[in-house]
Short mmCIF file of C-alpha atoms in Angstrom, two decimals:
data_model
loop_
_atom_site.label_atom_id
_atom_site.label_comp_id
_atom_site.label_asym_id
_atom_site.label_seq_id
_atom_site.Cartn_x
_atom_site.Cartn_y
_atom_site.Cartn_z
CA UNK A 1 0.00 0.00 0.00
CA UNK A 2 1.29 2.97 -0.77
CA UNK A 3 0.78 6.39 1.20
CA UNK A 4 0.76 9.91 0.47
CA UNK A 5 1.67 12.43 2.67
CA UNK A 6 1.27 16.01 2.13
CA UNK A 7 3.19 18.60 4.12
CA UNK A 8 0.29 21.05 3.97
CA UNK A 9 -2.31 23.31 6.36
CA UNK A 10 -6.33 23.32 5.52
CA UNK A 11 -7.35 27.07 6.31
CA UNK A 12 -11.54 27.02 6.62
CA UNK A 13 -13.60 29.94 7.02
CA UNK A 14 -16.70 29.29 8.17
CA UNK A 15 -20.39 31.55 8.21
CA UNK A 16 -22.54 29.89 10.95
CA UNK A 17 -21.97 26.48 9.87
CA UNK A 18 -21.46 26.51 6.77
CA UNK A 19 -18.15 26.50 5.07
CA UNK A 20 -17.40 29.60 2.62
CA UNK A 21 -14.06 28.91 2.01
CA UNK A 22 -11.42 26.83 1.95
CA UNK A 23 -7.53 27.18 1.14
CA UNK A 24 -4.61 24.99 0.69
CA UNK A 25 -1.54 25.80 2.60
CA UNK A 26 1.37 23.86 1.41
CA UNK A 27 4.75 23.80 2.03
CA UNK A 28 6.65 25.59 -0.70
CA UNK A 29 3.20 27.29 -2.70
CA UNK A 30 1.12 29.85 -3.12
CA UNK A 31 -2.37 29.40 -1.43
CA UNK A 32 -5.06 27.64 -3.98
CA UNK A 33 -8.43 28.81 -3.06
CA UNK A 34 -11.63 26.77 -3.80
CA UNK A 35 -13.17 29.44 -5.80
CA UNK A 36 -10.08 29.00 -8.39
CA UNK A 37 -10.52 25.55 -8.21
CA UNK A 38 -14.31 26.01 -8.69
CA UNK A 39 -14.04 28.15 -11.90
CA UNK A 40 -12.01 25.53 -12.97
CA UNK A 41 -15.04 23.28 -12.62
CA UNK A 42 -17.67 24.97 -13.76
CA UNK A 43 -15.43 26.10 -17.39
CA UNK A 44 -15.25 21.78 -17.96
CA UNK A 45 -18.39 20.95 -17.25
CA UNK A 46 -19.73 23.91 -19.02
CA UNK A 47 -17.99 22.19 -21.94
CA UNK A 48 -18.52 18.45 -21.14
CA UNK A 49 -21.81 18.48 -19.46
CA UNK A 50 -20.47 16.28 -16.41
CA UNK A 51 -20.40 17.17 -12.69
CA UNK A 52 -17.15 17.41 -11.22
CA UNK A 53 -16.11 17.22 -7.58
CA UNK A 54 -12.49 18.32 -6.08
CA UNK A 55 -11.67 16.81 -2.43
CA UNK A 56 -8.57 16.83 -0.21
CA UNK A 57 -7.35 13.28 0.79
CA UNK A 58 -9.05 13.46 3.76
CA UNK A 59 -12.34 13.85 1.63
CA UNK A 60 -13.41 17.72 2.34
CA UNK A 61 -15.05 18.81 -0.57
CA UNK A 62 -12.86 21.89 -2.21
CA UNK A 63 -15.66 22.72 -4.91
CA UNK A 64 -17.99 20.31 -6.62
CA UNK A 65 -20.54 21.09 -9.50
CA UNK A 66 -22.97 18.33 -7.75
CA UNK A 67 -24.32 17.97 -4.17
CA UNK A 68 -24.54 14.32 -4.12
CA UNK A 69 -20.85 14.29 -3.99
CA UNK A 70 -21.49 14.26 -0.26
CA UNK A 71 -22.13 10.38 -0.71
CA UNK A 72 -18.52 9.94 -1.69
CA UNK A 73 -16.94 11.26 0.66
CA UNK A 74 -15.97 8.46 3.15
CA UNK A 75 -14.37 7.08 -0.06
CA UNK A 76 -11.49 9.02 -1.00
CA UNK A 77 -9.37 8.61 2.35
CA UNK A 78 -9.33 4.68 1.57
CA UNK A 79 -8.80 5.82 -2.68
CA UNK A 80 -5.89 8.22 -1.59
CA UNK A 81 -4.04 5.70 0.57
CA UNK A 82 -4.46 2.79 -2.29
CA UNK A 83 -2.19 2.63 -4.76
CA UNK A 84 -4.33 3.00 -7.70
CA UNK A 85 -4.29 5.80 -9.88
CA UNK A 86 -8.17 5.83 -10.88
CA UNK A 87 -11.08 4.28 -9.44
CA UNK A 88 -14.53 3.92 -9.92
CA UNK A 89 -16.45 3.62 -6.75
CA UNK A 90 -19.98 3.08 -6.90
CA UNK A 91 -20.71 4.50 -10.68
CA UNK A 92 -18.53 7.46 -9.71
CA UNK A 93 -14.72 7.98 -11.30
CA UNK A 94 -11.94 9.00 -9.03
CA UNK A 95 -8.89 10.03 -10.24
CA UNK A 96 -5.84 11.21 -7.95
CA UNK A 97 -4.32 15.11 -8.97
CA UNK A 98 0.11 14.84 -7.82
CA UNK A 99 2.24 17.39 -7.83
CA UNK A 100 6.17 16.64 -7.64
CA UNK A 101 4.63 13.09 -6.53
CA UNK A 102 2.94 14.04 -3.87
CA UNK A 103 -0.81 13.63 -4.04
CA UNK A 104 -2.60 17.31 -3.67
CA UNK A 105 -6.44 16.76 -4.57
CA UNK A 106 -8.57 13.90 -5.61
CA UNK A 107 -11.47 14.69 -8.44
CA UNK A 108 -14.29 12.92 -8.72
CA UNK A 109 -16.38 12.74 -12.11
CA UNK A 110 -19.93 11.99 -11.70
CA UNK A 111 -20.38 8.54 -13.91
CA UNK A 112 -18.94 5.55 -15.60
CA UNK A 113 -18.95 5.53 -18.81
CA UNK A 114 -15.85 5.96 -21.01
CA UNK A 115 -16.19 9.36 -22.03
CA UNK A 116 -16.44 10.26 -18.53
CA UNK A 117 -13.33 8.58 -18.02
CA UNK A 118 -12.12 10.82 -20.05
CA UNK A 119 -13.22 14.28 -19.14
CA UNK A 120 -12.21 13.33 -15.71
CA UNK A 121 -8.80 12.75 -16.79
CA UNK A 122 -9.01 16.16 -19.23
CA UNK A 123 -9.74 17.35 -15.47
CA UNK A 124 -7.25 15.98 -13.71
CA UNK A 125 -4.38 17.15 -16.68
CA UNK A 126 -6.10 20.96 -15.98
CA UNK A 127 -5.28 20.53 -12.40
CA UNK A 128 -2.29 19.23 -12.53
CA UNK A 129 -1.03 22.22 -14.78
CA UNK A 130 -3.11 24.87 -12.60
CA UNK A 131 -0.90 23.35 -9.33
CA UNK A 132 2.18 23.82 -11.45
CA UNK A 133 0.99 27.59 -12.64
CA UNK A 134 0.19 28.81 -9.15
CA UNK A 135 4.12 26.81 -7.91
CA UNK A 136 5.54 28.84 -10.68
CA UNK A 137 3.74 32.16 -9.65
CA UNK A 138 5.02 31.43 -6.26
CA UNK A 139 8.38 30.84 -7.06
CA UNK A 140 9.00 34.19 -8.55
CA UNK A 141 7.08 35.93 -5.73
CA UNK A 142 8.79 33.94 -3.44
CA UNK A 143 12.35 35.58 -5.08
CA UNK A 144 10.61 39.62 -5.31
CA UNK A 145 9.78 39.87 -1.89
CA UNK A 146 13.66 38.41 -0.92
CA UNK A 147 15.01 40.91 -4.03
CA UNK A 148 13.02 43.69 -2.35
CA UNK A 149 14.19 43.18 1.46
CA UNK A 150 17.65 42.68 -0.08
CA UNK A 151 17.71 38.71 1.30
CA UNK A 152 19.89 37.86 -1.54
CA UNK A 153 23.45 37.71 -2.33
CA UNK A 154 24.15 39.43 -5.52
CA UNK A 155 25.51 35.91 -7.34
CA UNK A 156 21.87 34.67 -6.18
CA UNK A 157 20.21 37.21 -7.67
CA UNK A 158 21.01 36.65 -10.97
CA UNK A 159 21.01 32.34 -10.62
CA UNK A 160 18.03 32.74 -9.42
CA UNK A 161 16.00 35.11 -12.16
CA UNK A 162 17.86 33.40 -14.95
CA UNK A 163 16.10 29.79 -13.07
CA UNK A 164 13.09 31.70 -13.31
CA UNK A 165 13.19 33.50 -16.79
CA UNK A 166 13.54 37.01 -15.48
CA UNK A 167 15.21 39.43 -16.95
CA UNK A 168 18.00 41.21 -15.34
CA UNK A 169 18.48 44.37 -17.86
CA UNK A 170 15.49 46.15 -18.29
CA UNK A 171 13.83 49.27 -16.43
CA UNK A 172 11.96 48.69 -13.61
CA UNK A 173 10.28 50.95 -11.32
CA UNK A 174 8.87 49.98 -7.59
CA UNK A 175 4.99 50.84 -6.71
CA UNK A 176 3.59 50.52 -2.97
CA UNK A 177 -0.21 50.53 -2.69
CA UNK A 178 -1.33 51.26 1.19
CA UNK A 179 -5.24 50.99 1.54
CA UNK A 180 -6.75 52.06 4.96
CA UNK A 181 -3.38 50.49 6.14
CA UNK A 182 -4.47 46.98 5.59
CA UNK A 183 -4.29 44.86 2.67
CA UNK A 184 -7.20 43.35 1.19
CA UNK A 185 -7.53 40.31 -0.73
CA UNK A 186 -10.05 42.25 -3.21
CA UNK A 187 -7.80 44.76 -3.66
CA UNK A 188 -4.61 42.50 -4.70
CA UNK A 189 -6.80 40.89 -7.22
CA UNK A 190 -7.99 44.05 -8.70
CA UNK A 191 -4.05 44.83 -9.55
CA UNK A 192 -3.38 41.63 -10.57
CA UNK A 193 -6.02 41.72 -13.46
CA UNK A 194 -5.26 45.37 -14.21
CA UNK A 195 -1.65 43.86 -14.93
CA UNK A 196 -2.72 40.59 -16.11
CA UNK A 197 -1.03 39.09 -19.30
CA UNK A 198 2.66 41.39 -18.50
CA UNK A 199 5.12 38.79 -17.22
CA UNK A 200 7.57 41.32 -16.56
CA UNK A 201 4.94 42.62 -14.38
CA UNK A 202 4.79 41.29 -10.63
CA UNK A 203 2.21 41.94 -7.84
CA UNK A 204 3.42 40.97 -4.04
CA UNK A 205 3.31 42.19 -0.79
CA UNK A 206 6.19 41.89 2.15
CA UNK A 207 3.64 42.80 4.84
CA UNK A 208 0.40 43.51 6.04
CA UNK A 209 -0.19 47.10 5.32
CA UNK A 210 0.79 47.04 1.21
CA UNK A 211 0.41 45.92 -1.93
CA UNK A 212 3.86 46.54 -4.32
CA UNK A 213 4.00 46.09 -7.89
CA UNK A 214 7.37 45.63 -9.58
CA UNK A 215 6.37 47.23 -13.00
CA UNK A 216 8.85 46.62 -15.94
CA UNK A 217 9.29 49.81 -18.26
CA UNK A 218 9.54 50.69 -21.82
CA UNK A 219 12.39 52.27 -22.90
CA UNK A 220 10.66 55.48 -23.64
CA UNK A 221 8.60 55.30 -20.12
CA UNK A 222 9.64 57.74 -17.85
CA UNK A 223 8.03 59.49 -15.01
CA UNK A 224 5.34 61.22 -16.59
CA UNK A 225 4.10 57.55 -17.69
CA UNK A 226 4.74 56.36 -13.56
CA UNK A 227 2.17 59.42 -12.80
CA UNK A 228 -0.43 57.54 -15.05
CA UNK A 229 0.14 54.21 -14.19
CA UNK A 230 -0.41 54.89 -10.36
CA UNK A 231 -4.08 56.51 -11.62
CA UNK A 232 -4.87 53.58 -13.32
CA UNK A 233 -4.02 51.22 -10.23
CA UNK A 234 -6.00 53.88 -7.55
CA UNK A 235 -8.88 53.43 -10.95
CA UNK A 236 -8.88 49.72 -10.85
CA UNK A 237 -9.66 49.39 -7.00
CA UNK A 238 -12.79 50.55 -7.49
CA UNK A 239 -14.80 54.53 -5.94
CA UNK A 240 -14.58 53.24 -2.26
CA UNK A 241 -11.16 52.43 -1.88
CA UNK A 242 -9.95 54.88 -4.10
CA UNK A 243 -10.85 57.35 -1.40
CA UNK A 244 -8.54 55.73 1.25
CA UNK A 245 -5.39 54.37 -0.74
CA UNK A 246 -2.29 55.68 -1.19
CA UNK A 247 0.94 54.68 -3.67
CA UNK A 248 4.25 56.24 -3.52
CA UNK A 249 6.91 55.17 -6.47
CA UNK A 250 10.64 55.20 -6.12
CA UNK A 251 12.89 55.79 -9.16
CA UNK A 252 13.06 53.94 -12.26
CA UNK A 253 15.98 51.78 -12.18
CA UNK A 254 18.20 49.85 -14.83
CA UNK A 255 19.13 46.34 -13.26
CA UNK A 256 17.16 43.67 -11.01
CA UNK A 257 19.91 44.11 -8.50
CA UNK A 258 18.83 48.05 -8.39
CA UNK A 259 15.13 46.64 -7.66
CA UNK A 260 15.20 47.08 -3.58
CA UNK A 261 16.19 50.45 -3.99
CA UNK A 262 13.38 51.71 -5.88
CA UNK A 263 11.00 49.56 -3.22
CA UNK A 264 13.29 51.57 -0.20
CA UNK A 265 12.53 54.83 -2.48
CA UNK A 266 9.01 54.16 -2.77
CA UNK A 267 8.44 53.07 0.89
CA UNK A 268 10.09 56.21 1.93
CA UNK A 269 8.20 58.26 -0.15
CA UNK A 270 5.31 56.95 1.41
CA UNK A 271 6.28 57.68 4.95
CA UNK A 272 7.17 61.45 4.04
CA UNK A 273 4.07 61.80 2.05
CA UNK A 274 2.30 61.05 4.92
CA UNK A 275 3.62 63.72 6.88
CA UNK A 276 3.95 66.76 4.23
CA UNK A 277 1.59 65.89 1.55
CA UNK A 278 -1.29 65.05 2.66
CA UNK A 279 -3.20 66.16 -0.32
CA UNK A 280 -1.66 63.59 -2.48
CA UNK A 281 -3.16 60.75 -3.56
CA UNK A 282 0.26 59.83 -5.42
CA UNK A 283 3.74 60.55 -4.01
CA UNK A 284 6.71 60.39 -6.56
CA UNK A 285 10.28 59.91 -4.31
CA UNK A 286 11.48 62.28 -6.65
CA UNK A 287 9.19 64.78 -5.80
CA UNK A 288 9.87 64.94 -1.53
CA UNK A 289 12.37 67.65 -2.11
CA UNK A 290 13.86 69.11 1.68
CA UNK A 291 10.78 66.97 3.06
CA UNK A 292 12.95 63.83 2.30
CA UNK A 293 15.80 65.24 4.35
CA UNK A 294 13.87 66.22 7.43
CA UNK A 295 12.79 62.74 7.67
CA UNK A 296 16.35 61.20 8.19
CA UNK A 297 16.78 63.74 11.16
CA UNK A 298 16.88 62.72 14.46
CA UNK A 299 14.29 63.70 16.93
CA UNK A 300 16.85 65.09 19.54
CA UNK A 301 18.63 67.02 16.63
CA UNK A 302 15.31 68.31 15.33
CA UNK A 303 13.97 69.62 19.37
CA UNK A 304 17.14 71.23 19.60
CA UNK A 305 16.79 73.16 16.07
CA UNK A 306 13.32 73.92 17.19
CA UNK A 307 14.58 75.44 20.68
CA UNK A 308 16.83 77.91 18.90
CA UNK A 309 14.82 79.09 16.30
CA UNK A 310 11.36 79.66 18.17
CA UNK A 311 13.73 80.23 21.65
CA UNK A 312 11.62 77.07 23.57
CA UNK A 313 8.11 78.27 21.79
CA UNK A 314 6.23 75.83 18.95
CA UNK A 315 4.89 77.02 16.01
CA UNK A 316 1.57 75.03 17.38
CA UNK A 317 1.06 78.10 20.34
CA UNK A 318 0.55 80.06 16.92
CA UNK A 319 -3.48 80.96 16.82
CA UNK A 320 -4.93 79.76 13.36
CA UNK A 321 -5.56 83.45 11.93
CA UNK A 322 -1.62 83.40 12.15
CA UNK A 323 -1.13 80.04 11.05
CA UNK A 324 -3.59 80.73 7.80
CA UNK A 325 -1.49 83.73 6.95
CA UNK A 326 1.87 82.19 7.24
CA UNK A 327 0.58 79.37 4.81
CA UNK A 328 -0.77 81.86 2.65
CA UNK A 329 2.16 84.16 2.38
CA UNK A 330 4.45 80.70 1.54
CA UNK A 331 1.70 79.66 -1.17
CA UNK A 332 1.88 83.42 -2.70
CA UNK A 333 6.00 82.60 -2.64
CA UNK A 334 6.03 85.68 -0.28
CA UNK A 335 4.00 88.12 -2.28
CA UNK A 336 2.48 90.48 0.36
CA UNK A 337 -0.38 92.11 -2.06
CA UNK A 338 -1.70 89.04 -3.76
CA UNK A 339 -1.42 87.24 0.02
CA UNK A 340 -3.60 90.20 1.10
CA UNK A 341 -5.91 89.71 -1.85
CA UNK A 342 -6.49 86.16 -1.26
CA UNK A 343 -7.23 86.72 2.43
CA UNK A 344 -9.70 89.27 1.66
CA UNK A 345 -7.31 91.71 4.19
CA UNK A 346 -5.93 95.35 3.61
CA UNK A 347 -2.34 95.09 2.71
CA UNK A 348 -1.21 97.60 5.87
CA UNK A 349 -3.17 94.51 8.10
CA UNK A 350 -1.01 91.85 6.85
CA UNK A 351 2.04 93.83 7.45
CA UNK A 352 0.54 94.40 10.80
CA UNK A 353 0.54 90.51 11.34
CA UNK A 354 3.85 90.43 9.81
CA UNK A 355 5.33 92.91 11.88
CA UNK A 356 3.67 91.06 14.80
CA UNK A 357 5.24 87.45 14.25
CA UNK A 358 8.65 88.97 13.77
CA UNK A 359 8.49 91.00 17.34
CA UNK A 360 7.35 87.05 18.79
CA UNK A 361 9.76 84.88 16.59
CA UNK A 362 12.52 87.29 15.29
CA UNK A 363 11.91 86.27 12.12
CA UNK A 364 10.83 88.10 8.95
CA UNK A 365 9.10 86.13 6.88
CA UNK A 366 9.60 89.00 4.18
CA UNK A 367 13.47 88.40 4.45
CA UNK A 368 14.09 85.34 2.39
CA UNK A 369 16.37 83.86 4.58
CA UNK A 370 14.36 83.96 6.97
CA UNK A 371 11.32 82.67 5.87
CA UNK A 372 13.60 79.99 4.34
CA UNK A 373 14.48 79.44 8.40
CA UNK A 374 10.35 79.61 9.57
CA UNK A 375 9.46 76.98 6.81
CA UNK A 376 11.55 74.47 7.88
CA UNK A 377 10.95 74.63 11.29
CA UNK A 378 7.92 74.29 10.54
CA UNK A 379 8.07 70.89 8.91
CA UNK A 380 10.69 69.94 11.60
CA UNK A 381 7.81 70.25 13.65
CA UNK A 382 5.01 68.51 11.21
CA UNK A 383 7.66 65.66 11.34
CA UNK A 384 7.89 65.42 15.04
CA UNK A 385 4.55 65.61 15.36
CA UNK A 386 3.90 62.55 13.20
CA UNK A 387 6.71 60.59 14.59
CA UNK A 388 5.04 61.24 18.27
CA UNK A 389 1.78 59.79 17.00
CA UNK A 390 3.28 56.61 15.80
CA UNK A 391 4.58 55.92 19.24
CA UNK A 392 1.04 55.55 20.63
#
């Protein structure tokens, strides 16, 4: 007798009592789920006209185009454990799916006759290739997420994509997704069709928060193009999530080896994003200008700045009629009549408030160096700020 053993977890999720779905864990692979494997199902016997059932060797039902395939269950343990490849039990045709050997699903196909026999092994062949697909697809995500946290040695790198039939020489740029800070199932799939049928293309994630796409470039693309394909991802996940998601793009990059430091790019662009645009629903690393800088600063070196410009005060003591006219005067690149026009104020009033924040911060915001001086410490603080609030 011979026996199977598959190194492998059963995930269920359950409503009530019901099961909704089911995934297979294995060692090694991405996760199958049973509506894959039930699409499958339905395209054959859409085709065939015969009902189709997909079990694990223990005989839970994956997906099944029947319900009396409920009355076959207690069979398959017994069929998986005997060394037969194919069985008919009971005017029912049960073939064993392998993959590298080891025995992954048993399908079931509702009657005896020979043509059954063979859809059910036209079945079987589809599964068999689907397990090897979805291996293959995990392979190569398997290698992006360790190219992206720089887990590889640079000789690995390239063994590795030439195993896999990536290539190392063309222009790449990194994407990261963030929606609601959590990523969603729904949302990965939405990407993954919107990028379906590019195999240069690949859609991962390294943690729970983000969704990154490691788009492959023309050699025309360039940034303008990165600006459009970040619409079309926020376009493809749909009104409601649109609202909350954010991407941020590193820089387009030349080698696979250059890969992690577009993702490092991106993912810092969408830290400082957070923190001084706010606005955006797209954050380009090339676009973080001084905002980039601030953020590598440490907190005791930015207090300390903060100290001797404002001499121990914070630009948060600042009441928000001043607040709304320092903003306006650095939007109106420190035009005093069209700031005074946009605030609906006399001119002599807004030198009044000028004249007023100078006397409490000796600085001039009408003195370019100065109001270089203010803005900064300003974000200095934005940054702290932020940084506080992450603590909690």
């Amino acid at each position: 007798m011979n026996v199977y053993t598959v190194k492998a977890y059963v995930v269920k999720i359950c409503d009530g009592r019901s099961v909704t779905h089911i995934f297979i864990l294995k060692e090694g692979m991405e996760v199958i789920s049973n509506q894959v494997l039930q699409t499958t199902l339905d395209g054959v016997k859409s085709i065939s006209r015969v009902d189709l059932c997909v079990l694990d060797t223990e005989g839970v039902i994956l997906a099944t185009t029947f319900s009396e395939a409920e009355n076959f269950r207690e069979s398959v343990p017994p069929f998986a454990n005997s060394p037969a490849d194919s069985q008919v039990v009971s005017g029912c045709q049960f073939f064993k799916v392998f993959d590298d050997h080891q025995l992954e699903y048993v399908l079931l196909a509702n009657g005896n006759s020979d043509d059954v026999h063979m859809v059910g092994r036209m079945a079987a062949f589809q599964l068999t290739n689907l397990l090897i697909a979805y291996k293959e697809r995990f392979d190569k995500d398997n290698f992006i997420k360790n190219l992206l946290l720089d887990n590889l040695l640079l000789v690995d790198i390239y063994n590795r994509a030439k195993k896999l039939h990536i290539d190392t020489e063309v222009r790449r740029v990194v994407f990261i997704v963030e929606i609601n800070h959590e990523k969603e199932s729904g949302a990965v799939e939405s990407i993954r069709t919107l990028f379906n049928g590019r195999p240069g293309d690949f859609i991962t994630a390294v943690d729970e928060k983000s969704i990154i796409v490691v788009k492959e470039l023309g050699e025309q693309e360039g940034y303008p193009e990165m600006d459009r394909y970040a619409e079309q991802i926020l376009d493809a996940l749909g009104e409601e999530k649109k609202k909350e998601a954010l991407i941020a793009y590193g820089t387009i990059v030349g080698e696979i080896k250059e890969v992690s430091r577009s993702y490092k790019e991106a993912r810092m662009a969408l830290n400082v994003g957070k923190i001084f645009f706010e606005e955006r629903k797209v954050i380009a690393y090339s676009s973080l200008g001084i905002g980039r800088l601030i953020y590598q600063l440490p907190i005791p070196l930015c207090k300390m700045f903060i100290k001797e410009v404002f001499d121990g005060k914070s630009p948060d003591d600042f009441d928000d009629e001043t607040l709304a006219t320092i903003n306006k005067f650095f939007e109106n690149s420190l035009n005093v009549s069209e700031t005074s026009r946009q605030l609906y104020i006399h001119r002599n009033t807004l030198v009044y408030r000028l004249d007023k924040l100078q006397k409490t911060t000796g600085l001039d915001l009408r003195v370019f160096e100065d109001a270089i001086t203010f803005k900064i410490a300003l974000m200095v603080v934005k940054y702290m700020n932020y940084m506080e609030s992450q603590e909690y």
